[in-house]
mmCIF file of C-alpha atoms and ligand atoms in Angstrom:
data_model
loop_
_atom_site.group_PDB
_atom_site.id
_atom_site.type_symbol
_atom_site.label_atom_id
_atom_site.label_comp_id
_atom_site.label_asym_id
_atom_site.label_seq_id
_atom_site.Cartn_x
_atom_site.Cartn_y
_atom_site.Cartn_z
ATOM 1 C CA UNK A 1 0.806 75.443 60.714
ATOM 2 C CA UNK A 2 -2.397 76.019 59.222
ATOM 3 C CA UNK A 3 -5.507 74.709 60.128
ATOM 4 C CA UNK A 4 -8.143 73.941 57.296
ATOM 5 C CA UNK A 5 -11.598 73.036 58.139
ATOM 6 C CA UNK A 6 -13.879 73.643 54.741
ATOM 7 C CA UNK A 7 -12.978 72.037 52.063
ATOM 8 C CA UNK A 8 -13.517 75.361 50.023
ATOM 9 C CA UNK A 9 -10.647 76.817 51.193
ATOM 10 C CA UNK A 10 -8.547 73.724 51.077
ATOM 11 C CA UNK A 11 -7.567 74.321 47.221
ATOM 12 C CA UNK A 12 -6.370 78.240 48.131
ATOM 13 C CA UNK A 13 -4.084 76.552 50.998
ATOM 14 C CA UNK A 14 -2.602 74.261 48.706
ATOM 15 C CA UNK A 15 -1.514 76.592 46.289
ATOM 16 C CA UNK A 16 -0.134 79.203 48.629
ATOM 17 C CA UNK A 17 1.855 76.348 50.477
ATOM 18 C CA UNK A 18 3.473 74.723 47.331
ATOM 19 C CA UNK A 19 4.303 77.817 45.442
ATOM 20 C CA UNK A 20 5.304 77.580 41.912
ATOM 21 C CA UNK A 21 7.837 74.352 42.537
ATOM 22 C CA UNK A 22 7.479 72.657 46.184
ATOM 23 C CA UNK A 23 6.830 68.950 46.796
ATOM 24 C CA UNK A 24 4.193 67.889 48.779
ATOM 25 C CA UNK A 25 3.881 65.205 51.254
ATOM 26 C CA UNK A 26 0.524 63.814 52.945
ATOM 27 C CA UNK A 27 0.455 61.565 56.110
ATOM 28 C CA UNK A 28 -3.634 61.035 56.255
ATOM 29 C CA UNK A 29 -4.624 60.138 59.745
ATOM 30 C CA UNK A 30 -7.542 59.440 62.138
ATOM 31 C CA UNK A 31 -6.169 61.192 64.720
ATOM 32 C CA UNK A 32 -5.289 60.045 68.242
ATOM 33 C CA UNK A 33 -1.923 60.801 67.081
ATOM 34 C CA UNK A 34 1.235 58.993 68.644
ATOM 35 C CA UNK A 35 4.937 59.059 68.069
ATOM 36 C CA UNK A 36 4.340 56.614 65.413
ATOM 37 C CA UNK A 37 2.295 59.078 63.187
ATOM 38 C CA UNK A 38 5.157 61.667 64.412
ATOM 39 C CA UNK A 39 7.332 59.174 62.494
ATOM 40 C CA UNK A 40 5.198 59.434 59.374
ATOM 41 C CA UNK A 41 5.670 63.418 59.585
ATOM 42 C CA UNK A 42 9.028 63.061 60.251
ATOM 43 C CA UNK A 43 9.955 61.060 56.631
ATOM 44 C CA UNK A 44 7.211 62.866 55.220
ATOM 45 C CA UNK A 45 9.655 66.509 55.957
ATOM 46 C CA UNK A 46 12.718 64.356 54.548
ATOM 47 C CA UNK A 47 10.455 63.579 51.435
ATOM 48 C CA UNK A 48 8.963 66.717 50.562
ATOM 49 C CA UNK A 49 9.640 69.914 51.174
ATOM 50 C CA UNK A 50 5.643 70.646 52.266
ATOM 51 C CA UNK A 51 3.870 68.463 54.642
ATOM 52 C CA UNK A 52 0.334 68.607 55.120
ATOM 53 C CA UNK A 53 -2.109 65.910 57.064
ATOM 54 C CA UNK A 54 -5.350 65.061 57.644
ATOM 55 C CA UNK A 55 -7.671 64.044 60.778
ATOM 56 C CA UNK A 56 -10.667 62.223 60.196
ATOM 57 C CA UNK A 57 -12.264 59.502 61.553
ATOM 58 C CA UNK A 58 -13.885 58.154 58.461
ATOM 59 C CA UNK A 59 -17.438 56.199 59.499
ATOM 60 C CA UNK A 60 -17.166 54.152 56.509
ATOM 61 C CA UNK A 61 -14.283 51.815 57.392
ATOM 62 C CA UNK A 62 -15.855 51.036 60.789
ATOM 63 C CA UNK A 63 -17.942 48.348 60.774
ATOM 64 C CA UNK A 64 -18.870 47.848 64.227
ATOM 65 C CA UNK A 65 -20.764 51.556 65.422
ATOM 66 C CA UNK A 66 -19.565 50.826 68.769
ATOM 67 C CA UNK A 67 -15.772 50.707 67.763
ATOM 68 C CA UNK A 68 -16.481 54.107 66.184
ATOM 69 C CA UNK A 69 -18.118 55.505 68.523
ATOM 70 C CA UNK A 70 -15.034 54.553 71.598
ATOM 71 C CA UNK A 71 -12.804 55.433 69.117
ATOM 72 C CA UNK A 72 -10.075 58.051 70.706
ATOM 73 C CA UNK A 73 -10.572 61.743 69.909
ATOM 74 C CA UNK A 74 -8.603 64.425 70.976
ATOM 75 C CA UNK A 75 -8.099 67.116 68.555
ATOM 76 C CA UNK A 76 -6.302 69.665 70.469
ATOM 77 C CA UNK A 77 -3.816 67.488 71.358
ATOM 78 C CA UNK A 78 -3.053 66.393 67.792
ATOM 79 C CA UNK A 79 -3.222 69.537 66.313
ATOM 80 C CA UNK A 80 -0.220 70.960 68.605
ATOM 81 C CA UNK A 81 1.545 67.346 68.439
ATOM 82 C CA UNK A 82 1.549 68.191 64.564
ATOM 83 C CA UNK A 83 2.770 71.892 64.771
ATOM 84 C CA UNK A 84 5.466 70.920 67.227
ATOM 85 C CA UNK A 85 6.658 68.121 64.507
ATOM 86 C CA UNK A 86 6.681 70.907 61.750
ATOM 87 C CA UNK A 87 3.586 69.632 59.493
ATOM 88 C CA UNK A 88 2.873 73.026 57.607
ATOM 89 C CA UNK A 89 -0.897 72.395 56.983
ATOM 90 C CA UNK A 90 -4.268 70.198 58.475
ATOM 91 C CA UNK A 91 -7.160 69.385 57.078
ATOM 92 C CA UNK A 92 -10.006 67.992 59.368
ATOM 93 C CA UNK A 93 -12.746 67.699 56.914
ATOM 94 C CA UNK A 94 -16.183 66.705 57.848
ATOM 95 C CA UNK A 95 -18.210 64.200 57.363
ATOM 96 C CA UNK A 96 -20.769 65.972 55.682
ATOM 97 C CA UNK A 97 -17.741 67.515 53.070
ATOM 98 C CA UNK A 98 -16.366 64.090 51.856
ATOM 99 C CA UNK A 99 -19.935 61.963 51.531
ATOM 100 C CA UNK A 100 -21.994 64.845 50.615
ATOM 101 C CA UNK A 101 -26.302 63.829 50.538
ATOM 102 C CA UNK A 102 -26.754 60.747 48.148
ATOM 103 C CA UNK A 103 -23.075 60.049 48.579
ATOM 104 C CA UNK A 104 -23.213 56.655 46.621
ATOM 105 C CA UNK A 105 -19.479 55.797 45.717
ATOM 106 C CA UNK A 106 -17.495 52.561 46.580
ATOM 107 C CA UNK A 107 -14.224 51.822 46.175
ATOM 108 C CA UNK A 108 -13.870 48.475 46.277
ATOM 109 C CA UNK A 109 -10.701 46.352 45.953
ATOM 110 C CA UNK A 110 -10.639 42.599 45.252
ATOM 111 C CA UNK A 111 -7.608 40.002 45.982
ATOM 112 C CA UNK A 112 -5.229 41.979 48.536
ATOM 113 C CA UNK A 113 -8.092 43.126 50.177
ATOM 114 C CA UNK A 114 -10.318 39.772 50.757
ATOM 115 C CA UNK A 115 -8.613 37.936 53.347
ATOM 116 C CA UNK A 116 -8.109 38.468 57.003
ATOM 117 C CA UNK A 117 -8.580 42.447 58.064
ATOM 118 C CA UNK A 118 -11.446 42.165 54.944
ATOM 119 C CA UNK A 119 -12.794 38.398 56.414
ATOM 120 C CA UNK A 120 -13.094 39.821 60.161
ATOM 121 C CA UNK A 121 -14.268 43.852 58.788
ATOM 122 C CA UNK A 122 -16.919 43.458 56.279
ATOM 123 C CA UNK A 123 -16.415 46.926 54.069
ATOM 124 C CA UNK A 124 -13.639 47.976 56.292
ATOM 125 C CA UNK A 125 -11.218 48.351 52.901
ATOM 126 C CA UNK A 126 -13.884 49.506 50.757
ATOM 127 C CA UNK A 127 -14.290 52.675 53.514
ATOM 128 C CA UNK A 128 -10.614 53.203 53.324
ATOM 129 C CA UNK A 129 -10.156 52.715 49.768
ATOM 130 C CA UNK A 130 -12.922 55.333 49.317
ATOM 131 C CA UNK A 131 -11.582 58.202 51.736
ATOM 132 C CA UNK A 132 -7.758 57.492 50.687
ATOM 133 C CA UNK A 133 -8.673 57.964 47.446
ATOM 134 C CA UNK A 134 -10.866 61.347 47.994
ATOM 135 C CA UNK A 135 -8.033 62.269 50.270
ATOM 136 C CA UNK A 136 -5.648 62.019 47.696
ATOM 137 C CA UNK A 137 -7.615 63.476 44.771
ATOM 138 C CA UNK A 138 -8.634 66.449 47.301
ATOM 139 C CA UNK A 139 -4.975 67.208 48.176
ATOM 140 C CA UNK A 140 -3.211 66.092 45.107
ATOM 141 C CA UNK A 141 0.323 65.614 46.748
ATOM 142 C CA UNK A 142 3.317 64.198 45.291
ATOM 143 C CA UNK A 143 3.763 61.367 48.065
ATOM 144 C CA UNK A 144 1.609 60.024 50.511
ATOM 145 C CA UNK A 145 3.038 57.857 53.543
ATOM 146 C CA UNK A 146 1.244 55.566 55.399
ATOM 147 C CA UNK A 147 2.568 52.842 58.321
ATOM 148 C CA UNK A 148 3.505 49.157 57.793
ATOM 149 C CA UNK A 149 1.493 48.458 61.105
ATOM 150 C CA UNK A 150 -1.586 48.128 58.322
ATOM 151 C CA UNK A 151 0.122 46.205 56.261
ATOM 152 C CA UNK A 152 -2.735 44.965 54.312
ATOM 153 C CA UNK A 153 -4.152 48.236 54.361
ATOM 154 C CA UNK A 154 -1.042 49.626 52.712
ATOM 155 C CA UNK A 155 -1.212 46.939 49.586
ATOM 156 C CA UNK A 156 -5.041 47.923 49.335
ATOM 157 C CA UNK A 157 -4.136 51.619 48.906
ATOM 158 C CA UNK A 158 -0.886 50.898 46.531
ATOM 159 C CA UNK A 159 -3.859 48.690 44.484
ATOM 160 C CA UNK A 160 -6.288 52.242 44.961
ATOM 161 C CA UNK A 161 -3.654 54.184 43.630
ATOM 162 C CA UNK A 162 -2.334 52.033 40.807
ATOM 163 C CA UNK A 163 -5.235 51.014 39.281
ATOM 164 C CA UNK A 164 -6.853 54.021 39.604
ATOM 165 C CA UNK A 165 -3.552 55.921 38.481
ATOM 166 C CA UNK A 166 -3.491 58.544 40.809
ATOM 167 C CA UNK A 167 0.118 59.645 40.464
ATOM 168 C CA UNK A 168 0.508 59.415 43.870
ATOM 169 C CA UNK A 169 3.713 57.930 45.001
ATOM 170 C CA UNK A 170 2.595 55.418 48.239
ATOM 171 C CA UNK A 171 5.385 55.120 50.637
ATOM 172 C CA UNK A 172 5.331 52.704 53.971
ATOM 173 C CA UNK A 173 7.201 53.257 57.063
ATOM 174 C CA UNK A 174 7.741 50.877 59.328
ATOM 175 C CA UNK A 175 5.795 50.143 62.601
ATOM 176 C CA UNK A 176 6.884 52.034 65.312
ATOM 177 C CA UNK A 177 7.072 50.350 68.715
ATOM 178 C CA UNK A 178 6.858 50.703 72.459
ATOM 179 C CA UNK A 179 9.993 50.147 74.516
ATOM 180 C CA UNK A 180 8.181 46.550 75.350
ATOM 181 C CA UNK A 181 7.915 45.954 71.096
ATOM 182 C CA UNK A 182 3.922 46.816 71.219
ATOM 183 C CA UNK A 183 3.026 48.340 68.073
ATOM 184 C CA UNK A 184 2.111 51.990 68.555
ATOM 185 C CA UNK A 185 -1.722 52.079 67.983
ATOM 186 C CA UNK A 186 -4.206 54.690 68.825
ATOM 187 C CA UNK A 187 -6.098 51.594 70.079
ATOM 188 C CA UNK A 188 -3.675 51.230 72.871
ATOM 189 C CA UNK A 189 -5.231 54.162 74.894
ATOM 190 C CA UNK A 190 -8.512 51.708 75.032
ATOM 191 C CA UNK A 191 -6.484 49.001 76.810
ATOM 192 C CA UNK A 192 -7.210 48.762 80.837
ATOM 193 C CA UNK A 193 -3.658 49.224 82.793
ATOM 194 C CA UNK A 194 -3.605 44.947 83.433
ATOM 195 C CA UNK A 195 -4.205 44.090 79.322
ATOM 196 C CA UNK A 196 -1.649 47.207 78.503
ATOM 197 C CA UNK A 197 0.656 44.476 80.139
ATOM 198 C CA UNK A 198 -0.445 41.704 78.518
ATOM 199 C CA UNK A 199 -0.739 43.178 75.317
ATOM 200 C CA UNK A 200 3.214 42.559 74.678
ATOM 201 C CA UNK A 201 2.271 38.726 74.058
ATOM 202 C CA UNK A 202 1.343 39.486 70.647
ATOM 203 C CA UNK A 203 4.341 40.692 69.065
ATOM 204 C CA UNK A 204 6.462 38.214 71.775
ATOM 205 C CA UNK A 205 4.413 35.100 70.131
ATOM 206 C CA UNK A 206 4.626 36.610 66.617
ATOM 207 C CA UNK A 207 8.689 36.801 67.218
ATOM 208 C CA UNK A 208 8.826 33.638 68.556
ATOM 209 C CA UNK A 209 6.723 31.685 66.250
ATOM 210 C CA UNK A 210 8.934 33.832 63.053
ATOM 211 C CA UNK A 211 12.105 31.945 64.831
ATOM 212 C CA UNK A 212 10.513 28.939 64.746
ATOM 213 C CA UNK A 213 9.763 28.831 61.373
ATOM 214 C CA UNK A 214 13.212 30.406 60.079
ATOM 215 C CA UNK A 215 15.373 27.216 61.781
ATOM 216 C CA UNK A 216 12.567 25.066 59.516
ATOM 217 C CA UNK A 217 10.208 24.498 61.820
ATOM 218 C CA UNK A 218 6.455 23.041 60.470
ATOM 219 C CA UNK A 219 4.749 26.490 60.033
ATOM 220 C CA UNK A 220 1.332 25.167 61.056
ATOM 221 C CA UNK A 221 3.097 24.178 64.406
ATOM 222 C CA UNK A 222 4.344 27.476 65.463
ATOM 223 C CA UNK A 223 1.519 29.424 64.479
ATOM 224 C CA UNK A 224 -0.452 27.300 66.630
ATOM 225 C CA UNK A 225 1.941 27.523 69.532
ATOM 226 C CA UNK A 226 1.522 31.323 69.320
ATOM 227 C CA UNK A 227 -1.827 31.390 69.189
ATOM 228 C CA UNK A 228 -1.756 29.228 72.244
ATOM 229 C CA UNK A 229 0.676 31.369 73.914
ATOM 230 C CA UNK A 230 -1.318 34.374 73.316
ATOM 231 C CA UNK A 231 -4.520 32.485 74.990
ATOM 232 C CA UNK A 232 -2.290 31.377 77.961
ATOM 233 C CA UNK A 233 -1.906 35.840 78.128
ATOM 234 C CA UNK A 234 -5.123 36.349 78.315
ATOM 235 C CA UNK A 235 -6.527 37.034 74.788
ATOM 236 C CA UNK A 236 -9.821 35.930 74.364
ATOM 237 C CA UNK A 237 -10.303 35.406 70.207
ATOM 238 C CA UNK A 238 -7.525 35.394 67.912
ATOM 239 C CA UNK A 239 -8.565 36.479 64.476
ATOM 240 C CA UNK A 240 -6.278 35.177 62.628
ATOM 241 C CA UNK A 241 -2.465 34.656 62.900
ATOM 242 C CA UNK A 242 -0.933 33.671 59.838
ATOM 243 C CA UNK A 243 2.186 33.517 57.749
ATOM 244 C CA UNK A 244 1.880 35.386 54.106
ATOM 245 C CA UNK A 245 3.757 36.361 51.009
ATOM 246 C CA UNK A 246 4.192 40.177 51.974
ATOM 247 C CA UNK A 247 2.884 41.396 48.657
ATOM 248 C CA UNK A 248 -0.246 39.097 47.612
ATOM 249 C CA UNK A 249 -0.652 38.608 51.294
ATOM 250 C CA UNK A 250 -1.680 35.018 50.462
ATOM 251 C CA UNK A 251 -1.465 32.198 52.920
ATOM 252 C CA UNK A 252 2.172 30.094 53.166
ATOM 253 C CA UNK A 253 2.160 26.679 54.528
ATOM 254 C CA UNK A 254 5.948 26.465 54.401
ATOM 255 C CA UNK A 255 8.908 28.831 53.948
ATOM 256 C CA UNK A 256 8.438 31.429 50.615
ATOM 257 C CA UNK A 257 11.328 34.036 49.784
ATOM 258 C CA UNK A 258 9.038 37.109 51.142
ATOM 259 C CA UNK A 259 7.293 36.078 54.014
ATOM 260 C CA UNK A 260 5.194 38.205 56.438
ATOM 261 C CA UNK A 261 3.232 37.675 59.387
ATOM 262 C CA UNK A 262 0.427 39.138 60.120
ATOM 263 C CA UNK A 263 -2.117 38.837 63.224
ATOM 264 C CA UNK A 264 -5.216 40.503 65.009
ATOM 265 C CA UNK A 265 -6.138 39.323 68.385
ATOM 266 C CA UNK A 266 -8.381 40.949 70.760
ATOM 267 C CA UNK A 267 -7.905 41.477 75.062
ATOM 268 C CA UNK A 268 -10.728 42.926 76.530
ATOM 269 C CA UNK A 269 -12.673 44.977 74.265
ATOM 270 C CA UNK A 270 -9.595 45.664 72.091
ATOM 271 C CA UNK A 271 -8.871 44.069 68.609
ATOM 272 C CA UNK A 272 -4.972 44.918 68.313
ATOM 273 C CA UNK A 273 -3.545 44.112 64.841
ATOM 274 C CA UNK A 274 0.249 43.780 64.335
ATOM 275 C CA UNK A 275 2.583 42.206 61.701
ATOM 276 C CA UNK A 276 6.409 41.303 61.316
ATOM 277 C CA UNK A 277 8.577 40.994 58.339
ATOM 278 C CA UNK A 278 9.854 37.033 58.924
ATOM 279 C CA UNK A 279 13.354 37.005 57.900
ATOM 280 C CA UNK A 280 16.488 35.931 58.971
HETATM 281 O O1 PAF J 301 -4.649 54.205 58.993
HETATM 282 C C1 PAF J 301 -5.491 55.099 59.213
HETATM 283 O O2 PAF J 301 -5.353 55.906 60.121
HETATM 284 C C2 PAF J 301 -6.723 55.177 58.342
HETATM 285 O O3 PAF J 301 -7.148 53.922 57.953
HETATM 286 C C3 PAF J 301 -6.542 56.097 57.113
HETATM 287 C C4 PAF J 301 -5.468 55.561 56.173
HETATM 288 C C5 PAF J 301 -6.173 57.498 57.576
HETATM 289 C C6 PAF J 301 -7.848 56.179 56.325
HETATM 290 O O4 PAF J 301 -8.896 56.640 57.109
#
């Protein structure tokens, strides 16, 4: 695998690796990698026959410095977790090389990206709108694959793409989970041993509440059950816990024929997101 750090020699990489005819894959990351971004690399190698990714932590979708600042870094780690899974090139750019001095460009997305992550994250989506789409026009692959665990983020960055017509091909997968059904998050590692074990209320409420709904139960009922069940476990705010049509990701108050449901909660000092497709 090779390891690119300057974004001068990025361009040189890319050619070598793709030859005159090879498809190229790109699973963009923040690092902290877990066997859900594995995943990612995983379909990426069944897509393509190149994979590259990236690790960066990208300052401009955090909105709270001290979530950025505890967020979990461990490079080495990664950087063998992606060799061992057969990713044929990294990129960890810096921040300095994607918002060079007077760095002044937004990307900013309106409808898919306004309610709930984009309510609770002021500029969260405009800082991933921006990187994805430098990301993208840096490494100019055929397909890029994100995960359905951020599922709003993944209809912001199909909106990126499209609009800006990128000819990138966006691809979910779906979330991966712990043997418990917690979604895999890099944010998991933050969790204290005790809210690690509560932390399975989230997707158990979400479930349950989905169930609810599907045998034609009032919507506004079981999402508040759920959002009581997941104070009973010990989470102190709930963001928001709502049932949504998957694509516009706007509100449903009764059943709809693509229905999502999507949540953020946070126990202890960790905001855990999560969402479930609500079908029968
Ligand atoms: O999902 C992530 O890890 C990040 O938001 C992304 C897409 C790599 C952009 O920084």
């Amino acid at each position: 695998m090779q390891t690119i750090r300057a974004m001068a020699d990025l361009g040189v990489a890319l050619r070598h690796l793709r030859g005159p005819s090879a498809t190229l894959a790109l699973v963009p990351t923040m690092g902290a990698l877990h066997d859900g971004h594995l995943a990612l690399i995983d379909e990426a190698k069944r897509r393509a026959d190149r994979v590259a990714a990236t690790i960066f932590v990208n300052p401009l979708q955090f909105n709270d410095p001290k979530d950025l600042e505890r967020y979990p870094r461990q490079e080495e780690a990664d950087l063998a977790r992606l060799e061992a899974a057969g990713c044929d090139l990294v990129w960890l750019p810096t921040p300095d090389q994607l918002y060079p001095p007077g760095f002044a460009t937004n990307i900013s997305v309106r409808g898919v990206s306004e309610r709930w992550e984009g309510e609770h994250r002021p500029g969260h989506f405009d800082g991933v709108a921006t990187v994805v789409a430098k990301l993208l026009l840096a490494v100019r692959p055929d397909l890029a694959i994100f995960g359905e665990k951020d599922w709003q983020q993944l209809a912001v960055i199909r909106r990126v793409e499209a609009d800006l017509g990128l000819g990138v091909a966006i691809l979910g997968h779906p979330t991966v989970r712990e043997a418990d059904g917690l979604a895999m998050s890099s944010r998991n590692a933050l969790l204290t041993a005790d809210e690690r074990r509560r932390a399975v209320a989230l997707p158990e409420a979400m479930s349950e509440a989905a169930r609810r709904i599907l045998r034609g139960g009032e919507v506004s009922a079981a999402l508040h059950e759920a959002q009581r069940q997941l104070r009973a476990a010990g989470f102190s705010e709930v963001d928001y816990l709502a049932l949504v049509d998957g694509d516009s990701l706007e509100p449903l108050e009764r059943q709809g024929e693509n229905m999502r449901m999507l949540a953020a909660a946070r126990l202890g000092k960790v905001r855990l997101i999560d969402n479930i497709a609500v079908t029968s």
